[in-house]
CSV table of C-alpha atoms and ligand atoms in Angstrom, one decimal:
chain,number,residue,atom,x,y,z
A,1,UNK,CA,28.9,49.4,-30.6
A,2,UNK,CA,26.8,51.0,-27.8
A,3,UNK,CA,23.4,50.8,-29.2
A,4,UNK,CA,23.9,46.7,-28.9
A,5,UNK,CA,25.0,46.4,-25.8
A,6,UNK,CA,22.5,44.3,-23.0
A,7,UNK,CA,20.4,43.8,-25.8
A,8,UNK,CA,19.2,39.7,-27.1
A,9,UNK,CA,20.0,38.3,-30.9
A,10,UNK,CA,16.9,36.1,-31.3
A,11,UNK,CA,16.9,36.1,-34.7
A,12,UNK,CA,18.3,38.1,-37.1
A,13,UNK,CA,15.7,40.8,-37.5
A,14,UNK,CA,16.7,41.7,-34.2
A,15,UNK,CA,19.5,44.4,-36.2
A,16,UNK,CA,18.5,46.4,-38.2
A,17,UNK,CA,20.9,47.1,-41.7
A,18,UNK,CA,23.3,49.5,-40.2
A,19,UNK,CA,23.4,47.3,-36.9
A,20,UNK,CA,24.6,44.4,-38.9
A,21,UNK,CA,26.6,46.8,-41.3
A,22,UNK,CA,28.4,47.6,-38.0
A,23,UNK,CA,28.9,44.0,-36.8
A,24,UNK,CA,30.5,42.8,-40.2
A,25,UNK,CA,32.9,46.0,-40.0
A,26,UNK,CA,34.1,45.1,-36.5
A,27,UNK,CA,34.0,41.2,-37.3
A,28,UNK,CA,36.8,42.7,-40.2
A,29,UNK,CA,38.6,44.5,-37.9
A,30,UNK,CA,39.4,41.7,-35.5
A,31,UNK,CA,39.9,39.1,-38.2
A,32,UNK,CA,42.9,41.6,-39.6
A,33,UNK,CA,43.9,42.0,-36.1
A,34,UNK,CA,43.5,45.9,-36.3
A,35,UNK,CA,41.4,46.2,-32.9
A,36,UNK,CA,42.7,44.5,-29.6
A,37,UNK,CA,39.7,44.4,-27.6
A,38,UNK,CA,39.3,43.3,-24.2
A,39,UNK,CA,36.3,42.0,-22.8
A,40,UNK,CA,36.8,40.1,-19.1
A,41,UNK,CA,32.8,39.0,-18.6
A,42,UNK,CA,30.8,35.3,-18.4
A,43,UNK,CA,29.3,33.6,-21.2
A,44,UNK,CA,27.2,30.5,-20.4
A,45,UNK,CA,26.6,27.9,-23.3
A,46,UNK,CA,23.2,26.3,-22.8
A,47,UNK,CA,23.3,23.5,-25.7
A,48,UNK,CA,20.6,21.1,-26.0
A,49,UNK,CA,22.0,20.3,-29.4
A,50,UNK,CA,25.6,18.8,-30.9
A,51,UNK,CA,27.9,21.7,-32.0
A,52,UNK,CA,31.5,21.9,-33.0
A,53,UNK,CA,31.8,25.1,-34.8
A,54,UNK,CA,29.0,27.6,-32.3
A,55,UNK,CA,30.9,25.9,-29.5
A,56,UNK,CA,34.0,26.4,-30.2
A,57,UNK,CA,34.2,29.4,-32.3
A,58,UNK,CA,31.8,30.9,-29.2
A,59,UNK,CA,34.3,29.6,-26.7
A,60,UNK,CA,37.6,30.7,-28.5
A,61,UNK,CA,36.2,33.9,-29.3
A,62,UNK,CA,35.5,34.6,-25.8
A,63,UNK,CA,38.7,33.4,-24.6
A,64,UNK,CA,40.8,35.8,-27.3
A,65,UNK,CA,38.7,39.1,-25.4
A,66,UNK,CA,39.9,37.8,-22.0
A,67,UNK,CA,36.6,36.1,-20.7
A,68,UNK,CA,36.2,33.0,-19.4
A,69,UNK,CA,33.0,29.9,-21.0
A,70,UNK,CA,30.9,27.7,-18.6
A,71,UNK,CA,29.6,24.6,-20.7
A,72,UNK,CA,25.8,24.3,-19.0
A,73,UNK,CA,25.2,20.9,-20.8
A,74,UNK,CA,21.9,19.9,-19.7
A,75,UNK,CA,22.6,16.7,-19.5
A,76,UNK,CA,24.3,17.6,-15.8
A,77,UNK,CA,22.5,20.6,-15.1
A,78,UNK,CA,18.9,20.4,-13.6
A,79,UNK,CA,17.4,22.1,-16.5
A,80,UNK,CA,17.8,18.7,-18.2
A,81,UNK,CA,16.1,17.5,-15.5
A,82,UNK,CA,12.8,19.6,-15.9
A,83,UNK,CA,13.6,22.3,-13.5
A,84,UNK,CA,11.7,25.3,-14.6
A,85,UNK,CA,12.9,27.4,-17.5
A,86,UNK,CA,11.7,30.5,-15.7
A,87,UNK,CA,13.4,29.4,-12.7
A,88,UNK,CA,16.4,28.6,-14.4
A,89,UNK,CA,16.9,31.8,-16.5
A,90,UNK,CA,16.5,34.0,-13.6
A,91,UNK,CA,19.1,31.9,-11.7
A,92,UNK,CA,21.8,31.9,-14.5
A,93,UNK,CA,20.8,35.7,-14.6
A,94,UNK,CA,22.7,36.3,-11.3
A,95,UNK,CA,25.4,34.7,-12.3
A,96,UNK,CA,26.6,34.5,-16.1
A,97,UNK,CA,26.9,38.1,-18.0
A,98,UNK,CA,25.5,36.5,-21.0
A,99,UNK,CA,24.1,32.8,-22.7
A,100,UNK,CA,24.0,31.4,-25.6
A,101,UNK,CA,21.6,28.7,-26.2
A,102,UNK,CA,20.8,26.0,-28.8
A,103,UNK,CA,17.6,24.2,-28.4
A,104,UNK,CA,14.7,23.2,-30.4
A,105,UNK,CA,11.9,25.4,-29.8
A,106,UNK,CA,12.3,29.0,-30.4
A,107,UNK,CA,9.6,30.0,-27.5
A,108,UNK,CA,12.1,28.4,-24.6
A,109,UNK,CA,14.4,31.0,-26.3
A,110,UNK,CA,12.1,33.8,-25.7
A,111,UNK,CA,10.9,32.5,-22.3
A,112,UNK,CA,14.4,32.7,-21.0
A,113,UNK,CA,15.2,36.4,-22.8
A,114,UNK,CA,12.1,37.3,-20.7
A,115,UNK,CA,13.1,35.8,-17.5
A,116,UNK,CA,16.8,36.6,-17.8
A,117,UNK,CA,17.9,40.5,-17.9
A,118,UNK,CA,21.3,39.6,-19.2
A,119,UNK,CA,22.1,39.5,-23.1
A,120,UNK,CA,20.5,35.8,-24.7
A,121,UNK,CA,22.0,34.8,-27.9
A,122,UNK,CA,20.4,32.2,-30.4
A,123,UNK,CA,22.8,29.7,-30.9
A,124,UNK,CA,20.3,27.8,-33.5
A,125,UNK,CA,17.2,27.1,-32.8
A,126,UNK,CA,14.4,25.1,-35.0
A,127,UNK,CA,13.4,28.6,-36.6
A,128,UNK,CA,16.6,30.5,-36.6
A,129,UNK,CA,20.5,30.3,-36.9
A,130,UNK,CA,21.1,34.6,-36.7
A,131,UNK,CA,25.1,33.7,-35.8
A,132,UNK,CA,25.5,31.5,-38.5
A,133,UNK,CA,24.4,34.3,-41.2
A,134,UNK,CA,26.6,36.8,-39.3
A,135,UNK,CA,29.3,34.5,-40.7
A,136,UNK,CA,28.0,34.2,-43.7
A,137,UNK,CA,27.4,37.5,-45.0
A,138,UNK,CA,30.7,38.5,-43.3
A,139,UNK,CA,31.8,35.8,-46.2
A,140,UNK,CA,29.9,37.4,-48.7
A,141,UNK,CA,31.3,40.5,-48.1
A,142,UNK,CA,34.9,39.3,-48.3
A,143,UNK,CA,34.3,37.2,-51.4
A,144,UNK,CA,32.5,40.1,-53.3
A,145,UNK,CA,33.3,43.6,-51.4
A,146,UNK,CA,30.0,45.4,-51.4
A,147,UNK,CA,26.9,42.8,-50.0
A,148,UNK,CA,24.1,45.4,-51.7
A,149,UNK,CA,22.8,44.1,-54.8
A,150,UNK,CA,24.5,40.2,-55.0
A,151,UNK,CA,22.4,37.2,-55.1
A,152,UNK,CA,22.3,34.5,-52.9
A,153,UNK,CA,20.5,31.4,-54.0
A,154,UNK,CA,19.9,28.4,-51.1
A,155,UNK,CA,18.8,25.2,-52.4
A,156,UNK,CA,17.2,22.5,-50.2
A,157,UNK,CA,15.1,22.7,-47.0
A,158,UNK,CA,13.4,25.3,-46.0
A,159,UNK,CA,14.7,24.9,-42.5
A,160,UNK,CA,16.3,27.2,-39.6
A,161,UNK,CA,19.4,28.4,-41.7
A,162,UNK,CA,17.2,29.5,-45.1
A,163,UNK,CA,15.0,31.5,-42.8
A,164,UNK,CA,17.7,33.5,-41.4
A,165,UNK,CA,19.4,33.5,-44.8
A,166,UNK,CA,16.3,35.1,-46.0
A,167,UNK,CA,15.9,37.1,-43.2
A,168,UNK,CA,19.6,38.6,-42.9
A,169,UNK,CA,19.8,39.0,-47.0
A,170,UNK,CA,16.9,41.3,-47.3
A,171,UNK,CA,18.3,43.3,-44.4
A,172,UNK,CA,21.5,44.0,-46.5
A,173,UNK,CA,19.7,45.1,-49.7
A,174,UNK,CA,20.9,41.4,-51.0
A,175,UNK,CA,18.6,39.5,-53.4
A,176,UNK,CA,17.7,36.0,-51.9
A,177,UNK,CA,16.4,33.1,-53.9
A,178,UNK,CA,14.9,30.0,-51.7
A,179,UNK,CA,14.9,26.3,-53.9
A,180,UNK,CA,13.2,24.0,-52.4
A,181,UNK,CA,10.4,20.7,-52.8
A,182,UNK,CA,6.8,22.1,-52.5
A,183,UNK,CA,6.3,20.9,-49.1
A,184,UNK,CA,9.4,21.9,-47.8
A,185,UNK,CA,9.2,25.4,-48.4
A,186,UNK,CA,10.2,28.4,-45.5
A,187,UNK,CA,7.8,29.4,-43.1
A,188,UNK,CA,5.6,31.9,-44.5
A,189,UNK,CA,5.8,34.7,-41.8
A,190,UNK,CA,9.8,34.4,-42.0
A,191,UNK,CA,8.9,34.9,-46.1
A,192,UNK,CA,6.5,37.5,-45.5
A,193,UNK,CA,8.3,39.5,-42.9
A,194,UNK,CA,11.3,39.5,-45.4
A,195,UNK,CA,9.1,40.5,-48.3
A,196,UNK,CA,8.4,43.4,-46.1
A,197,UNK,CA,12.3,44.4,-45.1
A,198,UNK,CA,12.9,44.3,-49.0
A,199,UNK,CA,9.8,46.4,-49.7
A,200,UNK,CA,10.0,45.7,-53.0
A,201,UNK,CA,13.6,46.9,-54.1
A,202,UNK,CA,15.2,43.6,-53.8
A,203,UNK,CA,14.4,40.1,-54.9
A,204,UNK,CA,12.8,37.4,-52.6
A,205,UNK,CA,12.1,34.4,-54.7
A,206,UNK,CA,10.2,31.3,-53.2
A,207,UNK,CA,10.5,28.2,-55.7
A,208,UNK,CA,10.9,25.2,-56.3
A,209,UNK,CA,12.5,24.9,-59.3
A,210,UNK,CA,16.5,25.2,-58.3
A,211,UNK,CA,17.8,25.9,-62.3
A,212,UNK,CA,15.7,29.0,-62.6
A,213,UNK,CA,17.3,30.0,-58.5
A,214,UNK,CA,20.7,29.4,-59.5
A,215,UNK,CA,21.4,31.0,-62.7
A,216,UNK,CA,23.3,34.1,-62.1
A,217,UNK,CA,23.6,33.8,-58.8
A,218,UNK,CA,27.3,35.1,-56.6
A,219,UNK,CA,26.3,32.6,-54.0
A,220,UNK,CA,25.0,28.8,-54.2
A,221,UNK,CA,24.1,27.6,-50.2
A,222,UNK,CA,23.2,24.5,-49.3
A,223,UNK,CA,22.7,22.5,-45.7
A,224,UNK,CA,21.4,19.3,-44.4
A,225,UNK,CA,18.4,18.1,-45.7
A,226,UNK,CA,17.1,16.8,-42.2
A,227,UNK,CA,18.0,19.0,-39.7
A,228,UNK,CA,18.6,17.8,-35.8
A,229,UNK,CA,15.8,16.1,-34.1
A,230,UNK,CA,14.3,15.2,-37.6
A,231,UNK,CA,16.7,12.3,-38.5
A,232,UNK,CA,14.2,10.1,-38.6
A,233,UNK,CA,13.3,11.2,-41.8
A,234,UNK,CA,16.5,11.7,-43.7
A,235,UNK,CA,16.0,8.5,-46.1
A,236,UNK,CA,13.0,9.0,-47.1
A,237,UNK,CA,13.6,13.0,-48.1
A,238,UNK,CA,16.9,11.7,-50.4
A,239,UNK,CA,15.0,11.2,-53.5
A,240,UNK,CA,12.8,14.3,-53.0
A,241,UNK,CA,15.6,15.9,-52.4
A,242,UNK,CA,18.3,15.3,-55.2
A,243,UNK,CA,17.1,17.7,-57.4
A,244,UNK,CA,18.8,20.2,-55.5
A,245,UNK,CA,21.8,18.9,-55.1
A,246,UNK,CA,24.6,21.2,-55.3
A,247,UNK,CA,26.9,19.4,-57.9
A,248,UNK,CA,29.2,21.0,-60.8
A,249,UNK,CA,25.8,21.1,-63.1
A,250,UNK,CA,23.9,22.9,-60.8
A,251,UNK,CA,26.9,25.4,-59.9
A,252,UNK,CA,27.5,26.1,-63.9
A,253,UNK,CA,24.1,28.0,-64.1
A,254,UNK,CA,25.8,29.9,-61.3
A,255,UNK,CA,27.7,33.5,-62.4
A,256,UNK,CA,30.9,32.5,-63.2
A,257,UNK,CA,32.5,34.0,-59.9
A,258,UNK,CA,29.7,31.8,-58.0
A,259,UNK,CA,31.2,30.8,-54.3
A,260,UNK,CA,29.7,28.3,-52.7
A,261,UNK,CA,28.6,28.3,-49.2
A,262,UNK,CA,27.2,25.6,-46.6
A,263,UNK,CA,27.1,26.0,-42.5
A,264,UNK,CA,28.6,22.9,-41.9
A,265,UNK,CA,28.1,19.8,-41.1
A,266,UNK,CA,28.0,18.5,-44.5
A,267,UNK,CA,26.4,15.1,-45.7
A,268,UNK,CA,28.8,15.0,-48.8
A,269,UNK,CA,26.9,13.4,-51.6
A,270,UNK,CA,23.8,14.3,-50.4
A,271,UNK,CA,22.9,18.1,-50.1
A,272,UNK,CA,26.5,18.7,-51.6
A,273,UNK,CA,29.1,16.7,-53.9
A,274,UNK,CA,32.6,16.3,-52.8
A,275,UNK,CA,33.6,18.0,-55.9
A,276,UNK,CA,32.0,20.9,-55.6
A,277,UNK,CA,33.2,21.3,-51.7
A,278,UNK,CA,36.4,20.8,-52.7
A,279,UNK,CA,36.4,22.9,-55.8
A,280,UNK,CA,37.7,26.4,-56.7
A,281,UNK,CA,34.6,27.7,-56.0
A,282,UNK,CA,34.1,26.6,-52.3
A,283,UNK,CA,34.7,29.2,-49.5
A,284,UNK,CA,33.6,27.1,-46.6
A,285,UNK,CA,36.8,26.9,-44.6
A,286,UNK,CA,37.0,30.4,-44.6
A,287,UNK,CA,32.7,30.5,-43.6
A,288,UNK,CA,33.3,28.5,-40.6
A,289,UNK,CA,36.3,30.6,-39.3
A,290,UNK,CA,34.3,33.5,-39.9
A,291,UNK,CA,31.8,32.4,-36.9
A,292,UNK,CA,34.2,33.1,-34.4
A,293,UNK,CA,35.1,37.0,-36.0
A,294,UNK,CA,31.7,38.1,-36.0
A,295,UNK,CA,30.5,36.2,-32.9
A,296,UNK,CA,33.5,38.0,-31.0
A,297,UNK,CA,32.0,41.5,-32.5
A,298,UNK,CA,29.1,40.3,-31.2
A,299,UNK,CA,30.2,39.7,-27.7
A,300,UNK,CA,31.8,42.7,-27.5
A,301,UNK,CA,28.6,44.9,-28.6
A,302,UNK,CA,26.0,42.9,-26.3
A,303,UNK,CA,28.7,43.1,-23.8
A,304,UNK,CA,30.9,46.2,-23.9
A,305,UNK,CA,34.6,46.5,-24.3
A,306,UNK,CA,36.1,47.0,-20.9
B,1,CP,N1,27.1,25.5,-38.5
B,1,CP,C1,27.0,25.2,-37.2
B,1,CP,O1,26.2,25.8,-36.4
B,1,CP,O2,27.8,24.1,-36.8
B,1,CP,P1,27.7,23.4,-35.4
B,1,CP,O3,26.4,22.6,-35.4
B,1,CP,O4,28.9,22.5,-35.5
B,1,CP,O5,27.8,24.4,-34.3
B,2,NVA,N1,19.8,23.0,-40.3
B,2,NVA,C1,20.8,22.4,-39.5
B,2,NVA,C2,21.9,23.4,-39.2
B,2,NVA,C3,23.1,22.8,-38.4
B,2,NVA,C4,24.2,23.8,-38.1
B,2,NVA,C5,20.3,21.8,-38.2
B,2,NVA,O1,19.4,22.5,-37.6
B,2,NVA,O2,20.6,20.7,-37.8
């Protein structure tokens, strides 16, 4: 996909519908092993956070096109050791043909798109997870054929996966439904700017009420209720949390095709009951091996194929 290539992903409103349209139709190509691609370049993973799936499904991914992965863990890099971000990311630059990073604020992110020419890639940050919804819609659109027109309902905190949830669904003409305690609600410039992608033909629902979100909906989402760097404050959110647990009561309001969907990790019992992640209705296996299809298309479209 040319008009990707040397480009960042920062977030997800960084493609535009027919970009992502794109991505999910070459993410299905490779998954059914109808495109061989080859793509013999650098990627540098710059991950001030735990990760099993963006690390490995990054890694493997770029492995399978013929690159090769450097593991920049800050913890034996100077970065970690307060060497300049805008010294760093101009460094890495000359080396490395394109980064992923996960770390907590979203401005380091920006700080080294601007100091770095190569291709950055948001690996999760504290406002964002745009790879993670590349998986997931991928998902939808396996599960359901046609994206247009379903509704995805996420239940719990308004954290860095429900803002690119709300963010990527709009994009796709999807109607996206946000459950959530009062003050634990989105941030309202990711609400607003995906109130304006929508323009009023699709729904974007803020609420806190997760029976009214649910019902009817093709996709029930969950994720952590304390994200990393706030666990801290995982007990205390439990209680104010449970209402939106995603549980066989919840899921009945659901349409009766419902899948259910959560990034991974899981706290069974908490955000999600065993039952329902082990139920008919659960597609997360297949969600998790779907980050390393659509993160390989999107290698190979920041990149170019060789
Ligand atoms: N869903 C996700 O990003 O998982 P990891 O934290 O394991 O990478
Ligand atoms: N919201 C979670 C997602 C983990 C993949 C976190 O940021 O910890």
């Amino acid at each position: 996909m040319e008009a990707l290539k040397g480009r960042d992903l920062l977030g997800v409103a960084d493609l535009n519908a027919s970009e992502i349209q794109e991505l999910l139709e070459l993410a299905a190509q490779l998954k059914a092993g109808k495109l061989n691609l080859r793509c013999n370049k650098v990627l540098g993973l710059l991950f001030y956070k735990a990760s099993t799936r963006t690390r490995v499904s990054f890694s493997v991914a770029m492995y399978q096109l013929g690159g090769q992965v450097i593991d920049l863990n800050p913890n034996v890099t100077q970065v970690g050791r307060g060497e300049p971000v805008v010294d760093t990311a101009r460094v890495l630059d000359r080396y490395l043909d394109i980064l992923a990073i996960r770390t907590f604020e979203q401005k380091q992110l920006e700080t080294f798109a601007e100091y770095a020419q190569i291709p950055i890639i948001n690996a999760l940050t504290d406002l964002e997870h745009p790879c993670q919804v590349l998986a997931d819609l991928l998902t939808v659109q396996e599960c359901f054929g046609e994206l247009a027109g379903a509704t995805l309902t996420y239940l719990g905190d308004g954290n860095n996966v429900a803002h690119s949830l709300l963010l990527g669904c709009a994009l796709v003409g999807m109607n996206v439904r946000i459950a959530t305690p009062a003050n634990y609600q989105p941030d309202n410039r990711i609400v607003e700017q995906a109130r304006r992608i929508a323009d009023g033909k699709t729904e974007v629902l803020i609420t806190d009420d997760p029976v009214t979100a649910a019902k009817g909906a093709q996709v029930l989402y969950t994720d952590v209720w304390a994200s990393m760097g706030q666990e801290a404050l995982a007990d205390e959110r439990i209680p104010i949390f449970q209402p939106y647990q995603v549980n066989q009561e919840l899921l009945s309001h659901a349409d009766p095709e419902a899948i259910v969907l959560h990034c991974l990790p899981a706290h069974r019992g908490e955000e999600i009951t065993d039952e329902v992640m082990e139920g008919k209705r659960s597609r997360l296996w297949d969600q998790a091996e779907n980050r390393m299809h659509a993160q390989k298309a999107l290698l190979v479209s920041l990149l170019g194929a060789d």
